[in-house]
Amino acid sequence: MFGHRHDEALPLQRALEAAASLKPGTWESVESLAVLAIECKGRPEAERIYQAASDAAALLKAGTYDSVRALAWLNRASRELGNA
């Protein structure tokens, strides 16, 4: 489906693997991890993924559209996971 991979890994597993390679402190990493945390709600890894998103957010450049969007996703993840 994506890339050249032909194994039978579930999409969520592939997304978790891909997120691990994102550069920390970028809006892409924050937003991707926040979305994954929401998707993993109720699973043991949800809180760890949310914390990784939160840690990455601390490195965001302030005052950009991308950082606002990423932080909004982080807030949504917090709400969805009951952290807010």
XYZ file of C-alpha atoms in Angstrom, residues 13 33 52 69 73 75 77 79:
8
model
C 1.857 -0.995 13.456
C 2.240 11.268 17.541
C 6.441 11.551 23.248
C -1.918 23.100 14.334
C -3.771 18.113 17.921
C -4.597 19.272 23.069
C -5.111 13.970 22.248
C -8.713 15.559 25.944
